[in-house]
Coordinates of N, CA and C in Angstrom, one line a residue:
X632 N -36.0 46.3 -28.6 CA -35.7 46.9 -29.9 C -36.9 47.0 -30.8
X633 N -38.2 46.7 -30.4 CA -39.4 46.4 -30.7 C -39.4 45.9 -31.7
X634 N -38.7 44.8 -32.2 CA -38.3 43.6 -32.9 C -39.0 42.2 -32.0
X635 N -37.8 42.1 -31.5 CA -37.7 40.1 -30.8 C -37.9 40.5 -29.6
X636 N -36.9 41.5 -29.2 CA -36.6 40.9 -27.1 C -36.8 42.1 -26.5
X637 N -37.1 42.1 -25.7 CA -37.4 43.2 -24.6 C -35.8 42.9 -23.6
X638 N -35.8 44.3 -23.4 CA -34.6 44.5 -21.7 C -35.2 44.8 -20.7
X639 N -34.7 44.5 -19.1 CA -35.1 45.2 -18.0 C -35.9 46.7 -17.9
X640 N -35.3 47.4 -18.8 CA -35.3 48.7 -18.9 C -35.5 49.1 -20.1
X641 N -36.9 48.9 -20.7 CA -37.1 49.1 -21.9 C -37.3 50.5 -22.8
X642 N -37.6 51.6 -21.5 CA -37.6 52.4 -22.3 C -35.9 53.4 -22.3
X643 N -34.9 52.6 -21.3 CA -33.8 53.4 -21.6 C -33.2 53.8 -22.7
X644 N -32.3 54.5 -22.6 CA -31.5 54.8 -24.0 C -29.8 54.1 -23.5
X645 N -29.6 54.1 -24.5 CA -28.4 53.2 -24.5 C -27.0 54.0 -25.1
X646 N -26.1 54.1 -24.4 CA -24.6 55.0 -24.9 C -23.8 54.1 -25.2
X647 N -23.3 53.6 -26.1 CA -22.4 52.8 -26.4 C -20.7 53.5 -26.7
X648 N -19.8 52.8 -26.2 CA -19.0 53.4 -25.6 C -18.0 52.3 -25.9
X649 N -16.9 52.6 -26.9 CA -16.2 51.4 -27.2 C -14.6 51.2 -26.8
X650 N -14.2 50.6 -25.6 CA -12.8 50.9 -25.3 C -12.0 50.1 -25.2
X651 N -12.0 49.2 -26.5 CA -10.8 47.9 -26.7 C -10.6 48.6 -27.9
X652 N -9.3 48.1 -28.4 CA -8.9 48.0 -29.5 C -8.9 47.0 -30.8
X653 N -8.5 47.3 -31.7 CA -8.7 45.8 -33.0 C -8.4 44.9 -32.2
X654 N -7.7 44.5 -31.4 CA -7.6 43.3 -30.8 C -8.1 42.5 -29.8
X655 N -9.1 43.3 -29.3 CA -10.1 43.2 -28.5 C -9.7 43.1 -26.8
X656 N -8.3 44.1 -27.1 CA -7.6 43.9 -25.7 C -8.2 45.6 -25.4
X657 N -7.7 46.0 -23.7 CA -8.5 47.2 -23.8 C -7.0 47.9 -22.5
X658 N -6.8 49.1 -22.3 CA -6.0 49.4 -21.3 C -6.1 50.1 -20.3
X659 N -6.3 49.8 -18.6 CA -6.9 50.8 -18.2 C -7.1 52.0 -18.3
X660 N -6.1 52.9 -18.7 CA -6.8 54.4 -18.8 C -7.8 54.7 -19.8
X661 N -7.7 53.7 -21.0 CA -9.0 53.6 -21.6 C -10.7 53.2 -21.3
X662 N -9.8 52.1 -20.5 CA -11.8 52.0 -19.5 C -12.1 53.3 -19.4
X663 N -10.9 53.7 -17.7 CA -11.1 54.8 -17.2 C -11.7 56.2 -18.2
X664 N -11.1 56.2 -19.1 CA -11.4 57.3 -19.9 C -12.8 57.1 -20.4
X665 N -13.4 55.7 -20.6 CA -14.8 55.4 -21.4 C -15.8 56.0 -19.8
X666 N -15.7 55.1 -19.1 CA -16.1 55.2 -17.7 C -16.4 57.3 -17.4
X667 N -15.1 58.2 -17.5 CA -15.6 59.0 -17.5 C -16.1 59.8 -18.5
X668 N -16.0 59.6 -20.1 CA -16.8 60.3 -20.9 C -19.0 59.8 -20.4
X669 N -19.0 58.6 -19.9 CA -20.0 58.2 -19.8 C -20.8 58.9 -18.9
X670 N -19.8 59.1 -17.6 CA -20.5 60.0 -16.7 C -20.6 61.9 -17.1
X671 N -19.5 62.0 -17.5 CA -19.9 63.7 -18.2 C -20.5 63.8 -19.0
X672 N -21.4 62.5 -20.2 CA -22.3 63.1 -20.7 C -23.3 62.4 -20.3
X673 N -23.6 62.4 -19.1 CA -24.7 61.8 -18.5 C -25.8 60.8 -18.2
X674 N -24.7 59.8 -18.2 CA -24.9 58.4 -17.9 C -25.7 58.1 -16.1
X675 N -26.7 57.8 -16.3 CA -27.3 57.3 -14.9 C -26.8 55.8 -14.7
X676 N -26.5 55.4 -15.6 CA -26.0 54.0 -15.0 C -24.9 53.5 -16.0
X677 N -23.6 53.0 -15.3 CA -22.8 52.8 -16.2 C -22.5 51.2 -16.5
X678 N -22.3 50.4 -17.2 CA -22.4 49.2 -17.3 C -21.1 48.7 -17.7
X679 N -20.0 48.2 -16.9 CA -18.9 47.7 -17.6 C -19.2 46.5 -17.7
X680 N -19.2 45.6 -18.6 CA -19.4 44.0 -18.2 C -17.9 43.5 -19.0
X681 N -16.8 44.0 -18.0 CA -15.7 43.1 -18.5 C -14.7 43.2 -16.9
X682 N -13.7 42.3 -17.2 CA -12.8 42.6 -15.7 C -11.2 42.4 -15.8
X683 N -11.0 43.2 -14.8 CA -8.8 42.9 -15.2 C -8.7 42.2 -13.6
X684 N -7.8 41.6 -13.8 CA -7.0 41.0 -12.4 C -6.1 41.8 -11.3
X685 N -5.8 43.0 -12.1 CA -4.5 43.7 -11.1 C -5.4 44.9 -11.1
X686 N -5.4 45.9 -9.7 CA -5.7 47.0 -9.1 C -5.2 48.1 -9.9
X687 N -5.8 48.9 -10.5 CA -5.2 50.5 -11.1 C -5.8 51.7 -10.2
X688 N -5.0 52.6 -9.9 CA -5.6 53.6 -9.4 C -6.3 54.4 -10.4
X689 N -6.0 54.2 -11.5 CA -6.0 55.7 -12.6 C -8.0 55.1 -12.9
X690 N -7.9 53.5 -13.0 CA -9.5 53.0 -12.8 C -10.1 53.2 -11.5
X691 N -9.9 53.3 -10.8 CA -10.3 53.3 -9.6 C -10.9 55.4 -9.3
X692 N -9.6 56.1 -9.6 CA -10.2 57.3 -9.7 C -11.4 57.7 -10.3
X693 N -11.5 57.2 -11.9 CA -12.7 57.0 -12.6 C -13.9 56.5 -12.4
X694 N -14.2 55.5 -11.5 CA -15.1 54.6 -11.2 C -15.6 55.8 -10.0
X695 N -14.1 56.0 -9.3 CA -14.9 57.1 -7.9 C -15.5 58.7 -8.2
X696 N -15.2 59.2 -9.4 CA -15.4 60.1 -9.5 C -17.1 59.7 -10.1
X697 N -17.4 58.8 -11.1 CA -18.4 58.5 -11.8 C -19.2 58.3 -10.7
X698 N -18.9 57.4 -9.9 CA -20.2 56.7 -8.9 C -21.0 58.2 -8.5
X699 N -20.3 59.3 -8.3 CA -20.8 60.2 -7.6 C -22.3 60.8 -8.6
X700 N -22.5 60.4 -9.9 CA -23.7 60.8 -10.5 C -24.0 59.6 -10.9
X701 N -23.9 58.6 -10.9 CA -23.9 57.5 -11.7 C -23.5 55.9 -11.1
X702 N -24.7 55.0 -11.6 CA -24.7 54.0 -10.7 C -23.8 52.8 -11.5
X703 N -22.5 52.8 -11.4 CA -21.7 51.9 -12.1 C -21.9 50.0 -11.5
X704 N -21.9 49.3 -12.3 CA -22.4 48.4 -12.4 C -21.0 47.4 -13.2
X705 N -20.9 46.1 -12.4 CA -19.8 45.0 -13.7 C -19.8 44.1 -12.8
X706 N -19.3 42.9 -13.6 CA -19.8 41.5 -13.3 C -18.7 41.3 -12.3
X707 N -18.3 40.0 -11.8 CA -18.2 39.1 -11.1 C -16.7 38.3 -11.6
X708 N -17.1 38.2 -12.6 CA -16.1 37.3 -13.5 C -16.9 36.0 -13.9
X709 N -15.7 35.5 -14.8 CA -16.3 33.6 -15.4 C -14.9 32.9 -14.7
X710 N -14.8 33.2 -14.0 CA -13.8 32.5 -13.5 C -14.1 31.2 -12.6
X711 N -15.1 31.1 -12.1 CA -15.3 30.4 -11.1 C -14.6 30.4 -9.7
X712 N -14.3 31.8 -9.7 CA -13.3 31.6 -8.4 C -13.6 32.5 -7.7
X713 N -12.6 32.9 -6.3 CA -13.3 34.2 -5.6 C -12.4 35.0 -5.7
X714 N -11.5 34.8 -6.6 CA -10.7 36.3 -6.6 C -11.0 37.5 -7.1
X715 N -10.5 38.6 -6.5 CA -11.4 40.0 -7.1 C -10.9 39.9 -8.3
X716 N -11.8 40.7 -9.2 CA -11.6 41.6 -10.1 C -12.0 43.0 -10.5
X717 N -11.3 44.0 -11.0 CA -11.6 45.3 -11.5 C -12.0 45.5 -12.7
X718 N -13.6 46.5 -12.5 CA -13.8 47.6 -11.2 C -14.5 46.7 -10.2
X719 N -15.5 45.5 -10.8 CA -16.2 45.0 -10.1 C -15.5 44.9 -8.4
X720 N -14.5 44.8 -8.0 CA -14.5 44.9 -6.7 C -14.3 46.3 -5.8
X721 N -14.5 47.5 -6.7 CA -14.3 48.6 -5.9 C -15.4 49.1 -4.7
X722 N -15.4 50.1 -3.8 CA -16.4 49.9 -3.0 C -17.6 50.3 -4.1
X723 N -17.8 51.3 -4.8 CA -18.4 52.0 -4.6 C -19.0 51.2 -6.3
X724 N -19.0 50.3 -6.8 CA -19.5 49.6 -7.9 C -20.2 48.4 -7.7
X725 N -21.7 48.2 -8.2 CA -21.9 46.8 -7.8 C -21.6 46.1 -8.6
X726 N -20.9 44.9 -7.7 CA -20.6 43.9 -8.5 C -21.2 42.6 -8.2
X727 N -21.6 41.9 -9.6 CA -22.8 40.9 -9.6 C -22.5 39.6 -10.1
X728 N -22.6 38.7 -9.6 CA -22.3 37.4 -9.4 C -23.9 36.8 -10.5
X729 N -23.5 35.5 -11.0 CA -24.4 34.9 -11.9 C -24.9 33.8 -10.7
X730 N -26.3 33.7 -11.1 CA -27.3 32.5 -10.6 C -28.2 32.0 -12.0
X731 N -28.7 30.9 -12.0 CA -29.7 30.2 -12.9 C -31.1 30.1 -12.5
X732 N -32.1 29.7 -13.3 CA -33.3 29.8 -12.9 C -33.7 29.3 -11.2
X733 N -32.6 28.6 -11.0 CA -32.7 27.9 -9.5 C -32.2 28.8 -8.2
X734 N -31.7 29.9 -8.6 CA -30.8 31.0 -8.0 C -29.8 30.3 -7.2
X735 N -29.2 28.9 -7.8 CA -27.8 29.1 -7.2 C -27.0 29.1 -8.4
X736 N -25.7 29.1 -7.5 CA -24.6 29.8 -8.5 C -24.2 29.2 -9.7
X737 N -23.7 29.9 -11.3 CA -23.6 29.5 -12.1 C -22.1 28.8 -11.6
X738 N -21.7 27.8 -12.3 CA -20.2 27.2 -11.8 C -19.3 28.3 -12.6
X739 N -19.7 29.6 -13.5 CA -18.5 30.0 -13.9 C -18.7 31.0 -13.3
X740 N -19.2 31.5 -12.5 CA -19.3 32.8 -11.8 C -18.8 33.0 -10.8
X741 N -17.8 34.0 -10.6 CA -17.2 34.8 -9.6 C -17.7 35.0 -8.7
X742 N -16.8 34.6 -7.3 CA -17.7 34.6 -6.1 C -17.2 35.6 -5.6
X743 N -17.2 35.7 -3.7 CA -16.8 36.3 -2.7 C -17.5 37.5 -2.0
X744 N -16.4 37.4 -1.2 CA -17.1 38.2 0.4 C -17.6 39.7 -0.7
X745 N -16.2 40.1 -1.4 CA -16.4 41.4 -2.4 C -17.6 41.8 -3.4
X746 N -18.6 40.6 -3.4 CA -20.1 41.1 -4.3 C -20.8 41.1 -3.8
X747 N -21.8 42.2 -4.7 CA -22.9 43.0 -3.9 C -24.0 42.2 -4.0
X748 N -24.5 41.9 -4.8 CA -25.5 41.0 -5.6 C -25.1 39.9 -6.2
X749 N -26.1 39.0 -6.4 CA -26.3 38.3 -7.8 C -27.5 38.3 -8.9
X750 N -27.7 37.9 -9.8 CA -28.9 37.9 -10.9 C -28.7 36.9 -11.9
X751 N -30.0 37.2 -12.2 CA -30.1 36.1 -13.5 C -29.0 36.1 -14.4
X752 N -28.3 35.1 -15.2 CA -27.4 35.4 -15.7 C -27.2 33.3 -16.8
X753 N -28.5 33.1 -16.3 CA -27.9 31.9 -17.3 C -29.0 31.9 -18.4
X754 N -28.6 31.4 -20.0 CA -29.4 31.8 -20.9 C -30.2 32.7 -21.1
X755 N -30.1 33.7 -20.8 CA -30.2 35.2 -21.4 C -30.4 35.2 -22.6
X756 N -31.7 35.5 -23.0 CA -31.3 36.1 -24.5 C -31.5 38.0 -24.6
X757 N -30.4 37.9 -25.4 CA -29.9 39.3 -26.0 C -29.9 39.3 -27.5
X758 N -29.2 40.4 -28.1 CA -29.4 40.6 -29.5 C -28.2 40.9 -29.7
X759 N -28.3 40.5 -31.3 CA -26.3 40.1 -31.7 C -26.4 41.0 -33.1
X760 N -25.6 41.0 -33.3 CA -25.3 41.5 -35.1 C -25.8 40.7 -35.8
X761 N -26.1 41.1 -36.9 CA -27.0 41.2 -38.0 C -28.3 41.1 -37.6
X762 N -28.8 41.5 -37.0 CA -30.3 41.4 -36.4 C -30.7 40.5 -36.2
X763 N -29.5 39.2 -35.2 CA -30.1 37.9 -34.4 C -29.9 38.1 -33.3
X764 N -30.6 36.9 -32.5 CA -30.4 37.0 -31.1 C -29.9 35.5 -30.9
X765 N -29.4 35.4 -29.5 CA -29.1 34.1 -29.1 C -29.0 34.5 -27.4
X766 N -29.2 33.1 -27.1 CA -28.7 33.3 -25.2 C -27.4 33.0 -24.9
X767 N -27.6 34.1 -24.1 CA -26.1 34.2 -23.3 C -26.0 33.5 -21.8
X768 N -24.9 33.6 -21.2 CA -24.7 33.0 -20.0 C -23.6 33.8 -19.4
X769 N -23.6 34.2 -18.1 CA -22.0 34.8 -18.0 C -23.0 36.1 -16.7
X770 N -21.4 36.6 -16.3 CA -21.6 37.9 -15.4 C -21.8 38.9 -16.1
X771 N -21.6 38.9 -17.4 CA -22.1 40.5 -18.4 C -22.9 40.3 -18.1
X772 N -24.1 39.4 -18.6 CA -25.5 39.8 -18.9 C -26.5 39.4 -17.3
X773 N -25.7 39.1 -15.9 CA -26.0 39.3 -15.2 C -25.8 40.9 -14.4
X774 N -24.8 41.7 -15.0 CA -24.6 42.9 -14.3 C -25.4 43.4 -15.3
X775 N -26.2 42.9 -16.7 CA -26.7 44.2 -17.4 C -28.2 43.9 -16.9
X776 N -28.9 43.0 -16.3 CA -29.8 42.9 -15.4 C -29.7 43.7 -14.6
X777 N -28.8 43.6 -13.9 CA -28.8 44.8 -12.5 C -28.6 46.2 -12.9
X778 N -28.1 46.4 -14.0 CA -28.2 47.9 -14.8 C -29.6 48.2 -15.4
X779 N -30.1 46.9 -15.7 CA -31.8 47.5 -16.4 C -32.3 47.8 -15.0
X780 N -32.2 47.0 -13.8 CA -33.0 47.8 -12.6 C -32.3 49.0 -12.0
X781 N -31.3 49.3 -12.1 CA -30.7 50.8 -11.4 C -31.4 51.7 -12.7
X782 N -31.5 50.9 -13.9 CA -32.0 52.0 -14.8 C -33.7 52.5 -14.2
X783 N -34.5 51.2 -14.1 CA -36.0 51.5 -13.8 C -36.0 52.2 -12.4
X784 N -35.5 52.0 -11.4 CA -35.3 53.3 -10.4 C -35.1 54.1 -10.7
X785 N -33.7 54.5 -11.5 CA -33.7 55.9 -11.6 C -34.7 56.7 -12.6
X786 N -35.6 55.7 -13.1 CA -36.8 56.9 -14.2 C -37.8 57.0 -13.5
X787 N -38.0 55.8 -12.1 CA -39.1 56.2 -11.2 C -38.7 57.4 -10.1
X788 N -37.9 57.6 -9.5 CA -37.1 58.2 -8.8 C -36.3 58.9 -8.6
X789 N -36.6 59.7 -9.7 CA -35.7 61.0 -10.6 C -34.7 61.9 -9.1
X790 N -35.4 61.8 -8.2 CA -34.5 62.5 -7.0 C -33.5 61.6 -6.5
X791 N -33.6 60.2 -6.4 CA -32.7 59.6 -5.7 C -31.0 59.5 -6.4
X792 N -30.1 59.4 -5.3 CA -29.0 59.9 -5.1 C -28.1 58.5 -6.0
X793 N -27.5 58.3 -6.8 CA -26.4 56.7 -7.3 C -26.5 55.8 -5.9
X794 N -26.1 56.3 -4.9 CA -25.7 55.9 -3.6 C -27.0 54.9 -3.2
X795 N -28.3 55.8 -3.5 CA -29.7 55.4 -3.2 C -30.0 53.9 -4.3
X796 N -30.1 54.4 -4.9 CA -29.8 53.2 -5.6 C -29.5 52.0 -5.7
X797 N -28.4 52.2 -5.5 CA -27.2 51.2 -5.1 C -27.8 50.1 -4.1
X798 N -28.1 50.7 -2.6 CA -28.7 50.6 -1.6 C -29.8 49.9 -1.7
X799 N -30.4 50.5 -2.6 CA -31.8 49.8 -2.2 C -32.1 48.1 -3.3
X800 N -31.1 48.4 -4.5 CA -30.8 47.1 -5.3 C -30.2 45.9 -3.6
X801 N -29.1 46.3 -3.1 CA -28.8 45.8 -2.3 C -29.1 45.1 -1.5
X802 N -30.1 46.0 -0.3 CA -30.8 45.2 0.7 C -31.9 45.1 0.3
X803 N -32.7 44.6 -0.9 CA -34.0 44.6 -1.7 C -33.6 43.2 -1.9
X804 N -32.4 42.7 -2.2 CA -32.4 41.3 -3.2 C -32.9 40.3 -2.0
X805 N -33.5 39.2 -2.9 CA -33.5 38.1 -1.7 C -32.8 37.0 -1.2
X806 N -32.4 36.6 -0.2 CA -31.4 36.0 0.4 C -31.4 34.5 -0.4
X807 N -30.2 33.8 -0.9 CA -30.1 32.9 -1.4 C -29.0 31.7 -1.0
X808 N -28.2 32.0 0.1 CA -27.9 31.0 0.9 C -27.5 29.8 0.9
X809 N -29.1 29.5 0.8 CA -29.6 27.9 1.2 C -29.5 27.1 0.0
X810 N -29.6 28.2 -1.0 CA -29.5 27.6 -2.4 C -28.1 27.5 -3.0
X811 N -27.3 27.7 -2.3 CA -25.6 28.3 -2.4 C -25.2 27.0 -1.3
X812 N -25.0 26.3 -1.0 CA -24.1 25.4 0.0 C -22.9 25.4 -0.4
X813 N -21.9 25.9 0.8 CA -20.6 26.2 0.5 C -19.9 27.7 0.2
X814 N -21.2 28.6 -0.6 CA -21.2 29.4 -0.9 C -21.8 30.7 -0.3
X815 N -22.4 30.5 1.1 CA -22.7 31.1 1.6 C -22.3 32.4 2.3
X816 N -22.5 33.8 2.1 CA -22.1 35.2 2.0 C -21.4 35.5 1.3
X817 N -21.4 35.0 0.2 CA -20.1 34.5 -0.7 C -20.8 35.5 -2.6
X818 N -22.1 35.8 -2.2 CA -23.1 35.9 -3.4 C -23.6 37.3 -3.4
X819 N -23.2 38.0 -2.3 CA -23.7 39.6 -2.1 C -25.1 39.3 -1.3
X820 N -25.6 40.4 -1.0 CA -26.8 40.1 -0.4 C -27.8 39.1 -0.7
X821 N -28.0 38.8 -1.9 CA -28.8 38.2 -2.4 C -29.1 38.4 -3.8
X822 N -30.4 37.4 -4.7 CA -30.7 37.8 -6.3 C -31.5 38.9 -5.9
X823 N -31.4 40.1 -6.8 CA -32.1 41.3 -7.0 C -33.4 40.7 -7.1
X824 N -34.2 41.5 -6.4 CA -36.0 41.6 -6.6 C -36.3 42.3 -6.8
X825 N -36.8 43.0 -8.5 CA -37.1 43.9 -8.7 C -38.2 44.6 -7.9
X826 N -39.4 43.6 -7.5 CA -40.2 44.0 -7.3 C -40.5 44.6 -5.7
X827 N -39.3 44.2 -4.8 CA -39.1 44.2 -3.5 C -37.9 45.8 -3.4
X828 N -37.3 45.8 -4.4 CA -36.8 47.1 -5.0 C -37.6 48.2 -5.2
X829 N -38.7 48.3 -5.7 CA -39.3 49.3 -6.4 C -41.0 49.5 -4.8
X830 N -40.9 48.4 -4.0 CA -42.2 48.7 -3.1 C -41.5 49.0 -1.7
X831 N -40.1 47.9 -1.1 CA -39.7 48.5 -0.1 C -39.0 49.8 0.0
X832 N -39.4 50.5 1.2 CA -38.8 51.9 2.3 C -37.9 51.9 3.1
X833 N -36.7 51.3 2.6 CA -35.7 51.9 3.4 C -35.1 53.1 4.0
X834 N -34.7 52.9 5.3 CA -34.2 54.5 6.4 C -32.9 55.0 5.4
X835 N -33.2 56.2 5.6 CA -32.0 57.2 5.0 C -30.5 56.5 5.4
X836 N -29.3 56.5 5.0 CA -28.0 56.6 5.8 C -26.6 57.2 5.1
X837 N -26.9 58.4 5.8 CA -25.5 59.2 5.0 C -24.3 58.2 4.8
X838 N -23.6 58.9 3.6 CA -22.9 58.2 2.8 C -21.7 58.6 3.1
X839 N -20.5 58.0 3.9 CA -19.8 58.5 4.5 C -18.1 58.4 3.6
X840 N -17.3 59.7 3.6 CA -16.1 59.4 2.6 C -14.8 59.0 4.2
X841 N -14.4 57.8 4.0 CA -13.3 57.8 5.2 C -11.9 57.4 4.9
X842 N -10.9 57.5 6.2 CA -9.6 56.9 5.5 C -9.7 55.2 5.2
X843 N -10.7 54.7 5.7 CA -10.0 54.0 4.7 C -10.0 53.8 3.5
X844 N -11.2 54.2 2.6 CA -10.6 54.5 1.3 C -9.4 55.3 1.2
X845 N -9.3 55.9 1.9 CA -8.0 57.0 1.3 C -6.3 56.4 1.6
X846 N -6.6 55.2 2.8 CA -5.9 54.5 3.3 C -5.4 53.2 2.1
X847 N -6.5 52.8 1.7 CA -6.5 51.7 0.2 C -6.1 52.5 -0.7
X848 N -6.6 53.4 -0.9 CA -5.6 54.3 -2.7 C -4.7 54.2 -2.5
X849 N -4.1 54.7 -0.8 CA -2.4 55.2 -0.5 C -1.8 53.1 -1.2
X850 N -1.8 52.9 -0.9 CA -1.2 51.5 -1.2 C -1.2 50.8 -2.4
X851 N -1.8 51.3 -3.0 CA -2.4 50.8 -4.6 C -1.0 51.7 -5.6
X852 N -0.8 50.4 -6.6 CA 0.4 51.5 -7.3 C -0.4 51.4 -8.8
X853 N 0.4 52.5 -9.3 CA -0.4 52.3 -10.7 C -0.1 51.6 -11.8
X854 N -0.7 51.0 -12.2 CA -0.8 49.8 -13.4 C -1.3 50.4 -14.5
X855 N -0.8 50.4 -15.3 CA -1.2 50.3 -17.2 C -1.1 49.0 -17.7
X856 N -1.7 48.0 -17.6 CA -1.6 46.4 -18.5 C -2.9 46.0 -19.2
X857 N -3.1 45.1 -20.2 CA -4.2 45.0 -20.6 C -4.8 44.5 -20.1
X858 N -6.7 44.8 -19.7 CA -7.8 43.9 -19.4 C -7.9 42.6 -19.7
X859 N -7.7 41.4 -18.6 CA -8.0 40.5 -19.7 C -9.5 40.3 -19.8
X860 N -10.2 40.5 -21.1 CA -11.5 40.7 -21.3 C -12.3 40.0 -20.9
X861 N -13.6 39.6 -20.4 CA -14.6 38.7 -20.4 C -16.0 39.4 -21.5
X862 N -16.2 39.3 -22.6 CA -16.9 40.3 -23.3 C -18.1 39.2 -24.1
X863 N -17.7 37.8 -23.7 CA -18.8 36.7 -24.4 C -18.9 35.5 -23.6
X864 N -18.7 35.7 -22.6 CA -19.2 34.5 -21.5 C -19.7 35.2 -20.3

């Protein structure tokens, strides 16, 4: 803010996009709806950092239709557990699990087979209202890590595809395992390396649409209930 703090992605621009209500509850078609005004007015990277517990198709349409220009991005949870949460568990969204300066797992961070990544995510500092800052901790500000790097790709790499992206945050990160006991494949590929991101050459691999997504929508019923929010841990 050329104030206090610098982000991942310093020279991005930022769309802010507000879809809770006074009560700070929010309902899927309203994600859904933020999710796609973001991508029609031209969001390279979309950043949810909140999660619901039950499957919606009407989010899931949203999230699929956006991924196609746009690299959608949301945390993990604070849950400490490994149950999914939406969108963060859809295929086509990375979803980012919290590590600490030691890169093992934060104890409130959302695990499982279902995440792509993990990142930094313990005391963070960010910037708050009234023009303070403080540190944060939590899968927001580990998925808004992984959004400052899908952001610095996409301004180096103006051709590559969401998909490309995605991919290369992916198998770029480095394996963390060892530092995980118990936890192991449980953390996504690994913590993102920016720098292993932006120097390795990964082979092309078309990006294929099959039934079984089409097989997972068939089954999914649709839900309207509130998000339960994660928006400060």
């Amino acid at each position: 803010n050329d104030q206090g703090i610098t982000g991942v992605c310093p020279a991005c621009r930022i769309m802010v996009i507000k879809v809770t209500g006074p009560d700070g509850q929010a309902q899927y078609h309203d994600i859904a709806a933020g999710i796609t005004y973001a991508a029609q007015n031209g969001a390279d990277v979309i950043n949810v950092s909140l999660r619901g517990r039950v499957n919606s198709s009407t989010l899931w349409r949203a999230v699929n239709e956006a991924s196609r220009t746009a690299v959608v991005v949301s945390g993990a949870g604070n849950d400490g557990g490994a149950s999914r949460v939406y969108p963060g568990a859809y295929d086509r969204v990375l979803a980012v699990a919290a590590v600490g300066r030691d890169g093992a797992k934060l104890e409130s961070s959302g695990y499982g087979a279902w995440v792509d990544v993990s990142a930094p995510g313990s005391q963070i500092m960010t910037s708050r209202t009234g023009g303070r800052y403080w540190a944060k901790s939590g899968t927001s500000v580990s998925a808004a890590v992984v959004s400052g790097l899908a952001g610095l790709l996409m301004c180096q790499h103006t051709d590559w595809s969401p998909e490309k992206v995605r991919r290369q945050i992916v198998l770029t990160a480095e394996q963390i395992d060892e530092k995980n006991p118990g936890y192991e494949q449980q953390m996504g590929s690994g913590c993102i390396n920016a720098d292993r991101a932006f120097t390795a050459s990964l082979p092309a691999r078309p990006v294929t649409e099959g039934s079984a997504a089409q097989e997972q929508i068939a089954h999914w019923i649709e839900m309207e209930i509130p998000l339960d929010l994660d928006l400060t841990s």
